Short mmCIF file of C-alpha atoms and ligand atoms in Angstrom, two decimals:
data_model
loop_
_atom_site.label_atom_id
_atom_site.label_comp_id
_atom_site.label_asym_id
_atom_site.label_seq_id
_atom_site.Cartn_x
_atom_site.Cartn_y
_atom_site.Cartn_z
CA MET A 1 -26.86 -33.53 -10.65
CA GLY A 2 -26.24 -34.59 -6.75
CA ARG A 3 -25.24 -37.67 -5.56
CA SER A 4 -25.07 -39.44 -8.80
CA SER A 5 -22.68 -36.81 -10.29
CA SER A 6 -19.95 -38.19 -7.37
CA GLY A 7 -19.15 -40.92 -10.13
CA ALA A 8 -18.63 -44.33 -10.29
CA GLY A 9 -15.45 -44.98 -7.72
CA VAL A 10 -16.10 -42.27 -5.94
CA PRO A 11 -16.25 -43.27 -2.29
CA ALA A 12 -19.33 -41.88 -0.12
CA TYR A 13 -19.05 -41.09 3.95
CA ARG A 14 -21.94 -40.32 5.58
CA ARG A 15 -22.43 -37.19 7.52
CA GLY A 16 -25.79 -37.38 9.67
CA MET A 17 -28.49 -39.05 7.57
CA ARG A 18 -27.21 -38.56 4.08
CA ASP A 19 -24.17 -39.29 2.09
CA ILE A 20 -21.60 -36.90 0.93
CA PRO A 21 -18.87 -37.11 -1.89
CA ARG A 22 -15.74 -36.90 -0.70
CA SER A 23 -14.26 -35.40 -4.16
CA PRO A 24 -14.60 -31.83 -4.04
CA THR A 25 -15.04 -32.17 -7.88
CA SER A 26 -18.74 -33.23 -7.19
CA PRO A 27 -21.02 -30.53 -6.85
CA ALA A 28 -22.89 -32.37 -3.98
CA PHE A 29 -19.76 -32.03 -2.16
CA TRP A 30 -20.44 -28.48 -1.47
CA ARG A 31 -23.00 -28.06 1.01
CA SER A 32 -23.34 -24.52 2.40
CA PRO A 33 -26.50 -22.96 1.30
CA LEU A 34 -24.69 -19.80 1.48
CA ARG A 35 -23.43 -19.98 -2.00
CA GLY A 36 -25.20 -18.37 -4.60
CA ALA A 37 -24.97 -16.25 -7.60
CA ARG A 38 -26.74 -12.65 -5.38
CA PHE A 39 -23.43 -13.84 -2.72
CA THR A 40 -21.01 -13.69 -5.06
CA SER A 41 -22.70 -10.54 -6.57
CA VAL A 42 -22.75 -8.39 -3.81
CA LEU A 43 -18.92 -8.97 -2.67
CA GLY A 44 -17.92 -8.97 -6.38
CA LEU A 45 -19.31 -5.18 -6.71
CA VAL A 46 -17.77 -4.23 -3.53
CA LEU A 47 -14.68 -5.14 -4.87
CA LEU A 48 -14.69 -3.75 -8.06
CA VAL A 49 -14.75 -0.42 -6.66
CA GLY A 50 -12.27 -1.20 -3.71
CA VAL A 51 -9.73 -2.99 -6.21
CA THR A 52 -9.98 0.01 -8.97
CA VAL A 53 -9.04 2.72 -6.00
CA LEU A 54 -6.38 0.26 -4.87
CA PHE A 55 -4.75 -0.03 -7.86
CA VAL A 56 -5.01 3.77 -8.62
CA THR A 57 -3.73 4.49 -5.23
CA GLY A 58 -0.78 2.14 -5.86
CA LEU A 59 0.24 3.43 -9.45
CA LEU A 60 0.24 7.11 -7.81
CA SER A 61 2.27 5.77 -5.01
CA TYR A 62 4.67 4.33 -7.47
CA ALA A 63 4.68 7.94 -8.69
CA ALA A 64 5.92 9.65 -6.08
CA TYR A 65 8.76 7.45 -5.69
CA ASN A 66 10.11 10.15 -8.66
CA PRO A 67 10.85 7.19 -10.54
CA GLY A 68 12.16 9.25 -13.47
CA LEU A 69 15.22 9.80 -11.51
CA SER A 70 16.75 6.66 -11.98
CA PRO A 71 18.47 4.85 -10.80
CA VAL A 72 18.22 5.69 -6.97
CA ASN A 73 14.62 5.69 -6.64
CA ASP A 74 13.34 3.74 -9.03
CA LYS A 75 13.56 -0.02 -7.86
CA THR A 76 11.62 -0.93 -11.20
CA PRO A 77 13.94 -0.49 -13.93
CA ASP A 78 12.30 -2.82 -16.72
CA LYS A 79 9.02 -1.58 -16.06
CA GLY A 80 8.86 -0.60 -20.03
CA ILE A 81 5.33 0.75 -20.87
CA LEU A 82 3.87 -0.08 -17.62
CA GLY A 83 5.50 3.09 -16.88
CA PHE A 84 3.59 4.95 -19.43
CA TYR A 85 1.46 6.99 -17.01
CA LEU A 86 4.18 8.09 -14.87
CA PHE A 87 4.17 12.28 -14.23
CA ASP A 88 5.97 14.34 -11.96
CA TRP A 89 4.73 14.09 -8.54
CA PRO A 90 3.65 17.44 -7.36
CA THR A 91 4.45 19.55 -4.22
CA GLY A 92 0.72 20.40 -3.16
CA PRO A 93 -1.52 19.78 -1.96
CA HIS A 94 1.00 19.37 1.27
CA CYS A 95 -0.85 16.22 2.30
CA LEU A 96 -1.38 14.41 -1.21
CA TYR A 97 0.94 11.33 -0.15
CA ARG A 98 -0.44 11.24 3.24
CA LEU A 99 -4.34 10.71 1.41
CA THR A 100 -3.66 8.17 -1.23
CA GLN A 101 -1.17 6.10 0.65
CA GLY A 102 -3.31 6.31 3.99
CA VAL A 103 -6.49 5.25 1.48
CA HIS A 104 -4.69 2.38 -0.16
CA VAL A 105 -3.24 0.68 3.27
CA THR A 106 -6.36 1.32 4.89
CA LEU A 107 -8.84 0.53 2.33
CA GLY A 108 -6.69 -2.78 1.11
CA VAL A 109 -6.46 -3.98 4.91
CA THR A 110 -10.48 -3.60 5.22
CA LEU A 111 -11.25 -5.59 2.04
CA ILE A 112 -9.53 -8.34 3.06
CA PRO A 113 -12.63 -10.10 4.48
CA VAL A 114 -14.49 -9.11 1.28
CA LEU A 115 -12.02 -11.02 -0.78
CA LEU A 116 -11.79 -14.16 1.25
CA ALA A 117 -15.51 -14.29 1.13
CA LYS A 118 -15.46 -13.66 -2.47
CA LEU A 119 -13.18 -16.29 -2.71
CA TRP A 120 -15.05 -19.00 -0.56
CA SER A 121 -17.95 -17.98 -2.32
CA VAL A 122 -16.66 -19.71 -5.65
CA VAL A 123 -14.61 -22.15 -4.80
CA PRO A 124 -16.74 -25.26 -5.55
CA LYS A 125 -15.76 -24.12 -9.07
CA LEU A 126 -12.11 -24.70 -8.83
CA PHE A 127 -12.98 -28.09 -8.77
CA VAL A 128 -15.36 -28.40 -11.63
CA LEU A 129 -14.43 -31.27 -14.13
CA PRO A 130 -13.43 -31.19 -16.78
CA PRO A 131 -11.13 -28.28 -16.25
CA VAL A 132 -10.87 -27.64 -19.29
CA ARG A 133 -14.06 -27.81 -21.90
CA SER A 134 -12.83 -25.45 -24.99
CA VAL A 135 -10.57 -23.01 -25.80
CA THR A 136 -12.73 -20.38 -24.25
CA HIS A 137 -13.39 -22.07 -21.11
CA GLY A 138 -9.64 -22.76 -20.90
CA LEU A 139 -8.66 -19.18 -21.67
CA GLU A 140 -11.14 -17.92 -18.94
CA ARG A 141 -9.77 -20.20 -16.51
CA LEU A 142 -6.62 -19.11 -16.94
CA SER A 143 -8.02 -15.47 -16.42
CA LEU A 144 -8.90 -17.01 -13.30
CA LEU A 145 -5.62 -18.33 -12.12
CA LEU A 146 -3.84 -15.04 -12.51
CA LEU A 147 -7.10 -13.10 -11.07
CA VAL A 148 -6.81 -15.19 -7.87
CA GLY A 149 -3.09 -15.99 -7.80
CA GLY A 150 -2.73 -12.24 -8.62
CA GLY A 151 -5.10 -11.06 -6.07
CA LEU A 152 -3.59 -13.02 -3.28
CA PHE A 153 -0.11 -12.33 -3.81
CA GLU A 154 -0.79 -8.31 -4.39
CA PHE A 155 -2.70 -8.71 -0.77
CA VAL A 156 -0.54 -10.78 0.92
CA THR A 157 2.82 -8.97 -0.24
CA GLY A 158 1.01 -5.71 1.08
CA VAL A 159 0.30 -6.94 4.11
CA LEU A 160 3.64 -8.38 4.65
CA ASN A 161 5.02 -5.38 3.67
CA VAL A 162 3.09 -3.06 6.26
CA GLN A 163 3.11 -5.33 8.98
CA LEU A 164 7.19 -6.84 8.83
CA ASP A 165 8.43 -3.22 8.13
CA TYR A 166 9.68 -3.66 4.32
CA LEU A 167 10.13 -7.37 4.42
CA PHE A 168 11.65 -7.05 0.97
CA PRO A 169 13.28 -3.56 0.81
CA GLY A 170 14.71 -4.11 -2.77
CA SER A 171 12.32 -6.29 -4.17
CA PHE A 172 8.92 -5.08 -2.76
CA TYR A 173 8.14 -2.01 -5.49
CA PRO A 174 9.28 -4.42 -8.34
CA LEU A 175 7.06 -7.40 -6.82
CA HIS A 176 3.89 -5.31 -5.93
CA PHE A 177 4.23 -3.35 -8.92
CA TYR A 178 4.40 -5.62 -11.55
CA GLY A 179 1.93 -8.40 -9.88
CA ALA A 180 -0.34 -5.13 -9.91
CA TRP A 181 -0.93 -5.20 -13.63
CA VAL A 182 -1.41 -8.84 -13.88
CA PHE A 183 -3.84 -8.66 -11.26
CA PHE A 184 -5.57 -5.94 -12.32
CA SER A 185 -5.75 -7.10 -15.91
CA ALA A 186 -7.21 -10.04 -15.27
CA PHE A 187 -9.65 -8.30 -12.96
CA VAL A 188 -10.61 -6.32 -15.75
CA VAL A 189 -11.55 -9.08 -17.88
CA HIS A 190 -13.83 -10.88 -15.40
CA ALA A 191 -15.41 -7.22 -14.43
CA VAL A 192 -16.34 -6.68 -18.13
CA LEU A 193 -17.54 -10.29 -18.26
CA LYS A 194 -19.32 -10.50 -15.27
CA MET A 195 -20.23 -7.18 -13.92
CA PRO A 196 -24.01 -7.23 -16.04
CA VAL A 197 -24.96 -10.47 -14.19
CA ALA A 198 -23.74 -9.06 -11.11
CA LEU A 199 -25.94 -5.60 -11.48
CA ARG A 200 -28.83 -8.17 -12.64
CA ASN A 201 -28.32 -9.82 -9.41
CA VAL A 202 -28.11 -7.24 -7.08
CA ARG A 203 -30.88 -5.18 -8.86
CA ARG A 204 -33.71 -8.35 -8.38
CA MET A 205 -32.30 -8.68 -4.83
CA ARG A 206 -32.64 -5.02 -3.69
CA ALA A 207 -36.49 -5.42 -5.09
CA GLY A 208 -36.82 -8.18 -3.14
CA GLU A 209 -37.86 -11.02 -5.79
CA ALA A 210 -37.81 -14.35 -5.12
CA GLY A 211 -35.87 -15.41 -8.40
CA GLU A 212 -35.27 -18.41 -9.42
CA GLU A 213 -32.38 -19.34 -8.03
CA GLY A 214 -31.19 -23.02 -7.55
CA PRO A 215 -29.64 -25.84 -8.61
CA GLY A 216 -30.86 -25.51 -12.49
CA THR A 217 -30.26 -21.73 -12.97
CA ASP A 218 -27.29 -20.78 -10.34
CA GLU A 219 -24.23 -23.28 -10.61
CA LEU A 220 -22.83 -21.90 -7.50
CA VAL A 221 -26.10 -23.10 -5.46
CA ALA A 222 -25.28 -26.14 -3.78
CA PRO A 223 -27.62 -29.06 -4.87
CA GLU A 224 -28.06 -30.40 -1.87
CA PRO A 225 -27.67 -27.38 0.58
CA ASP A 226 -26.97 -28.42 4.29
CA PRO A 227 -29.69 -26.45 6.79
CA PRO A 228 -28.94 -23.08 6.91
CA SER A 229 -27.17 -21.74 10.32
CA VAL A 230 -27.30 -17.72 9.36
CA SER A 231 -28.84 -15.94 6.42
CA ARG A 232 -26.96 -14.73 3.10
CA ARG A 233 -28.03 -11.37 4.21
CA GLY A 234 -26.56 -12.38 7.78
CA ALA A 235 -23.17 -13.71 6.04
CA LEU A 236 -23.18 -10.19 4.55
CA TRP A 237 -23.22 -8.30 7.47
CA PHE A 238 -20.75 -10.76 9.20
CA VAL A 239 -17.99 -10.19 6.26
CA GLY A 240 -18.90 -6.31 6.61
CA GLY A 241 -18.42 -6.75 10.51
CA GLY A 242 -15.27 -7.93 9.80
CA SER A 243 -14.47 -5.23 7.50
CA ALA A 244 -15.05 -2.89 9.62
CA LEU A 245 -13.59 -4.23 12.75
CA LEU A 246 -10.34 -3.94 10.12
CA PHE A 247 -11.12 -0.50 9.69
CA GLY A 248 -11.53 0.44 13.20
CA THR A 249 -8.52 -1.11 14.12
CA THR A 250 -6.51 0.79 11.28
CA PHE A 251 -7.65 4.02 10.22
CA GLY A 252 -6.06 5.43 13.13
CA GLN A 253 -2.58 5.31 11.68
CA SER A 254 -3.34 8.30 10.05
CA PHE A 255 -3.42 10.42 12.72
CA ASP A 256 -1.49 11.56 15.99
CA GLY A 257 -2.45 11.37 19.27
CA PRO A 258 -5.35 9.30 20.94
CA LEU A 259 -6.41 8.25 17.55
CA ARG A 260 -2.93 6.26 16.96
CA ARG A 261 -3.70 4.32 20.10
CA THR A 262 -6.75 3.02 18.33
CA ALA A 263 -4.45 1.73 15.33
CA LEU A 264 -3.88 -1.75 16.55
CA LEU A 265 -3.37 -3.38 13.53
CA ALA A 266 -0.95 -0.46 12.37
CA PRO A 267 3.05 -1.03 12.59
CA HIS A 268 4.42 1.18 15.81
CA GLY A 269 7.62 1.45 14.12
CA GLY A 270 11.21 1.80 15.83
CA ALA A 271 10.67 3.23 19.42
CA ASP A 272 8.07 4.53 21.37
CA PRO A 273 8.51 8.31 20.27
CA GLY A 274 7.51 9.29 23.65
CA PRO A 275 5.83 13.16 24.69
CA GLY A 276 6.78 16.42 23.79
CA PRO A 277 7.95 18.17 20.51
CA ASN A 278 9.78 15.23 18.91
CA GLY A 279 7.03 12.96 20.23
CA PHE A 280 5.54 11.70 16.84
CA GLN A 281 6.38 8.28 15.11
CA ILE A 282 9.73 7.10 14.42
CA ASN A 283 9.98 4.74 11.39
CA LYS A 284 13.76 3.65 12.30
CA THR A 285 15.69 5.05 15.16
CA ALA A 286 19.36 6.23 15.14
CA ALA A 287 20.54 3.21 16.91
CA LEU A 288 19.13 0.59 13.99
CA ALA A 289 20.01 2.82 11.38
CA GLY A 290 23.69 2.35 12.83
CA VAL A 291 24.14 6.33 12.82
CA ASP A 292 26.84 6.89 15.07
CA ALA A 293 26.41 9.62 17.86
CA ALA A 294 29.88 10.94 17.28
CA GLU A 295 29.76 11.41 13.93
CA ALA A 296 25.92 12.81 13.94
CA SER A 297 27.25 15.46 17.06
CA ASP A 298 27.40 19.28 16.24
CA GLU A 299 30.93 19.23 16.40
CA ALA A 300 32.10 16.68 14.08
CA TRP A 301 29.09 16.90 11.77
CA ARG A 302 29.41 18.65 8.53
CA LEU A 303 27.08 19.14 5.32
CA THR A 304 28.55 18.54 1.81
CA VAL A 305 27.21 21.05 -0.80
CA THR A 306 27.80 20.39 -4.67
CA GLY A 307 26.51 21.79 -7.55
CA SER A 308 27.87 23.53 -10.59
CA THR A 309 30.17 25.93 -9.45
CA GLY A 310 32.03 23.30 -7.02
CA THR A 311 31.89 22.11 -3.51
CA VAL A 312 31.05 23.79 0.28
CA ARG A 313 31.41 22.20 3.46
CA LEU A 314 28.84 23.99 6.38
CA ASP A 315 29.14 23.49 10.25
CA ARG A 316 25.70 23.61 11.96
CA ALA A 317 26.58 27.11 13.15
CA ALA A 318 26.84 28.35 9.06
CA LEU A 319 23.20 26.66 8.75
CA GLU A 320 22.09 28.29 11.30
CA ARG A 321 23.44 31.63 9.95
CA LEU A 322 21.54 31.16 6.75
CA PRO A 323 17.45 31.82 6.44
CA GLN A 324 15.85 30.05 8.09
CA HIS A 325 12.18 29.28 7.20
CA SER A 326 8.86 27.36 8.53
CA ALA A 327 6.81 24.65 7.23
CA ALA A 328 4.15 22.67 8.65
CA LEU A 329 3.93 19.03 6.86
CA PRO A 330 3.42 15.81 7.48
CA ILE A 331 5.22 12.38 7.42
CA ALA A 332 3.77 9.95 5.56
CA CYS A 333 5.08 6.41 5.06
CA VAL A 334 4.70 4.05 2.22
CA GLU A 335 2.98 1.72 4.79
CA GLY A 336 0.22 3.85 5.15
CA TRP A 337 0.88 5.42 8.43
CA SER A 338 1.51 9.05 8.47
CA THR A 339 1.71 12.04 11.67
CA SER A 340 -0.58 15.19 11.19
CA ASP A 341 1.38 18.16 10.21
CA GLN A 342 4.56 18.86 12.03
CA HIS A 343 6.20 22.13 12.67
CA TRP A 344 9.45 21.68 10.65
CA ARG A 345 11.95 25.19 10.31
CA GLY A 346 15.54 25.13 8.77
CA VAL A 347 17.20 26.32 5.57
CA ARG A 348 15.33 26.09 2.26
CA LEU A 349 16.61 23.44 -0.48
CA ARG A 350 16.66 26.17 -2.67
CA ASP A 351 18.79 28.27 -0.89
CA LEU A 352 21.52 25.69 -0.55
CA ALA A 353 21.34 25.33 -4.41
CA ALA A 354 21.63 28.83 -4.33
CA LEU A 355 25.18 28.60 -2.59
CA VAL A 356 26.55 26.27 -5.30
CA GLY A 357 25.10 28.13 -8.04
CA ASP A 358 22.53 26.34 -8.79
CA GLY A 359 19.76 29.13 -7.24
CA ASP A 360 18.04 30.38 -10.49
CA ASP A 361 16.55 27.29 -11.85
CA PRO A 362 17.18 24.87 -9.16
CA PRO A 363 17.68 21.32 -10.67
CA GLN A 364 16.89 17.96 -9.11
CA VAL A 365 19.24 16.97 -6.18
CA PHE A 366 20.95 13.64 -4.96
CA VAL A 367 20.45 13.69 -0.74
CA GLU A 368 22.90 11.17 1.39
CA SER A 369 22.43 10.33 4.52
CA LEU A 370 25.43 9.79 6.96
CA GLN A 371 23.57 6.06 7.28
CA ARG A 372 26.22 3.39 5.74
CA HIS A 373 24.07 0.48 5.92
CA GLY A 374 20.42 -0.22 4.78
CA ALA A 375 17.79 0.66 2.97
CA PHE A 376 16.45 4.60 2.03
CA ARG A 377 19.79 6.57 3.20
CA HIS A 378 19.77 7.92 -0.32
CA ALA A 379 17.27 9.52 -2.12
CA ALA A 380 16.44 11.46 -5.29
CA LEU A 381 14.40 14.69 -5.20
CA SER A 382 13.02 16.54 -8.20
CA ALA A 383 13.53 19.84 -9.54
CA ALA A 384 10.00 21.19 -8.69
CA GLN A 385 10.67 19.46 -4.75
CA VAL A 386 13.98 21.75 -4.43
CA ALA A 387 12.26 24.60 -6.04
CA ASP A 388 9.36 24.50 -3.43
CA PRO A 389 9.92 27.10 -0.75
CA ARG A 390 8.42 24.79 1.94
CA ALA A 391 11.09 22.07 1.10
CA LEU A 392 13.50 22.11 3.70
CA LEU A 393 16.72 20.73 5.31
CA ALA A 394 15.18 20.70 8.98
CA LEU A 395 16.99 21.45 11.93
CA GLU A 396 14.08 21.81 14.17
CA VAL A 397 10.77 20.43 14.54
CA ASN A 398 8.15 22.16 16.52
CA GLY A 399 10.23 24.30 17.95
CA GLU A 400 13.19 22.16 19.18
CA ILE A 401 16.18 20.72 17.87
CA LEU A 402 15.79 17.19 16.41
CA SER A 403 15.73 14.46 18.04
CA PRO A 404 18.49 11.87 17.15
CA ASP A 405 15.73 9.56 15.88
CA HIS A 406 14.03 12.27 13.88
CA GLY A 407 17.34 12.60 12.02
CA HIS A 408 19.52 15.16 13.73
CA PRO A 409 21.59 16.53 12.94
CA ALA A 410 19.55 17.77 9.67
CA ARG A 411 17.01 15.91 7.78
CA ILE A 412 14.86 16.70 4.77
CA ILE A 413 11.25 17.16 4.50
CA VAL A 414 9.62 17.85 0.97
CA PRO A 415 5.61 18.65 0.44
CA ALA A 416 3.38 16.12 -0.42
CA ALA A 417 5.85 13.11 -0.70
CA PRO A 418 6.24 10.06 0.75
CA GLY A 419 8.34 10.10 3.92
CA VAL A 420 10.38 7.34 2.31
CA LEU A 421 12.34 10.74 0.50
CA ASN A 422 12.64 12.78 3.99
CA THR A 423 16.21 11.21 4.26
CA LYS A 424 17.40 11.95 8.15
CA TRP A 425 21.12 12.39 9.29
CA VAL A 426 21.87 14.04 6.10
CA ALA A 427 25.60 14.72 5.34
CA ARG A 428 25.54 15.25 1.60
CA LEU A 429 23.58 17.00 -1.46
CA THR A 430 24.78 16.79 -5.03
CA PHE A 431 22.31 18.75 -7.36
CA GLY A 432 22.00 18.33 -10.52
CA LYS A 433 23.10 14.78 -9.75
CA VAL A 434 20.84 11.83 -11.22
N1 MTE R 501 18.48 7.62 6.57
C1 MTE R 501 17.40 7.59 6.60
N2 MTE R 501 16.44 8.17 6.52
C2 MTE R 501 14.96 7.85 6.42
C3 MTE R 501 15.10 6.58 6.71
C4 MTE R 501 15.69 5.50 6.94
O1 MTE R 501 15.83 4.41 6.95
N3 MTE R 501 17.14 6.07 6.76
N4 MTE R 501 13.70 5.99 6.66
C5 MTE R 501 12.44 6.79 5.55
C6 MTE R 501 11.28 6.61 6.00
S1 MTE R 501 10.85 5.34 4.93
C7 MTE R 501 10.09 7.16 6.63
S2 MTE R 501 8.70 6.81 6.25
C8 MTE R 501 10.78 8.54 7.04
C9 MTE R 501 10.20 8.49 8.65
O2 MTE R 501 10.34 9.51 9.38
P1 MTE R 501 10.31 9.77 10.89
O3 MTE R 501 11.52 8.20 11.58
O4 MTE R 501 11.29 10.89 11.74
O5 MTE R 501 8.80 9.65 11.52
O6 MTE R 501 12.12 8.94 7.16
C10 MTE R 501 12.82 8.66 6.44
N5 MTE R 501 14.26 8.51 6.33
MO1 MO R 502 8.66 4.80 5.33
#
């Protein structure tokens, strides 16, 4: 091992007093005394738990979009057997999506330092020669390619989507969805192969055993390490500190008020919502969505409702004459941010279904906004969502008329659903369609 393995013809340069091979394919090129199976094992076990939670909450998020109501909500029509697990997203508990998606995004951000440290800890293996020693070795390396590539892809697309406000509105869902399956499949193979060793390493470490860690037994350990500037334990604390910092500047996005201001890394939406009853997070302002103020005025606006017995058109006064109901529900965005419960007031979706002959066993509904361009101006709600007594076409929030940015004259609000289904500036409801 060591210098001799740099091989003939590999140039060496001098750093301090020692010759260091210039080629990363030589084990002696890697000098950090931190690398070793134990360091890698601790990070690996953290990721085992964390990535599994990310995968499950991610699949849940996909189910929450009502992908069965294709093609309106489903952006992944070719999902095939990957959709085997899908189920009808429930309408309770009312903060369900706030919880699952808050965990998904905040945990994903928090795990970034762990992922990077884990990759750094095994990077010498990438350069091992010969690249393929046998068929099994080749297959193992191929699975690592999917693992590392898939993992980086999922983290990068996730962060871009959160930070850059739906960077790829149409294609993010299929990309992140298929990527998740590739990544997680490779992850399961890797975990099954490595978990016994990782657990043994961590147990030994906790028992304080010196063990026989060294160049001979542990291929991650540098054969000729530089003198340590920080202990392994110190390095793990450093990674944990990075995660704690990201967590501390992200989790506030799931709350209102002063806590939200601690969410320095969270996206802040299209506008400062300001104070007052309408003063909670805004995803896209009326101006950004290109909603015409004249069209959305109480005088001009009409709601068109279609169902089995035909179509009715209602103006605001007619809607206000229908029974008004209240529901305390949050907005919970796929980007991970959410609000606390807001007090919405308006007409029940099932009462609107009853106006057009669909009151007894309300079917799903296709919702269309005044908005003419851009994503999220349509949504499909399931029959269970229409039937829920808390599902409203809201006219007011927190005791005040909806502001233009929150969807005046009327918006959908549904318990436990992702924010993207809570269509603003609603113009048309078609029951039984989709
Ligand atoms: N017409 C329309 N409705 C919409 C959207 C939109 O872009 N256009 N964005 C949706 C998304 S992604 C979210 S998270 C919520 C946010 O609601 P808020 O801006 O009132 O907080 O509105 C939803 N309703
Ligand atoms: Mo959203």
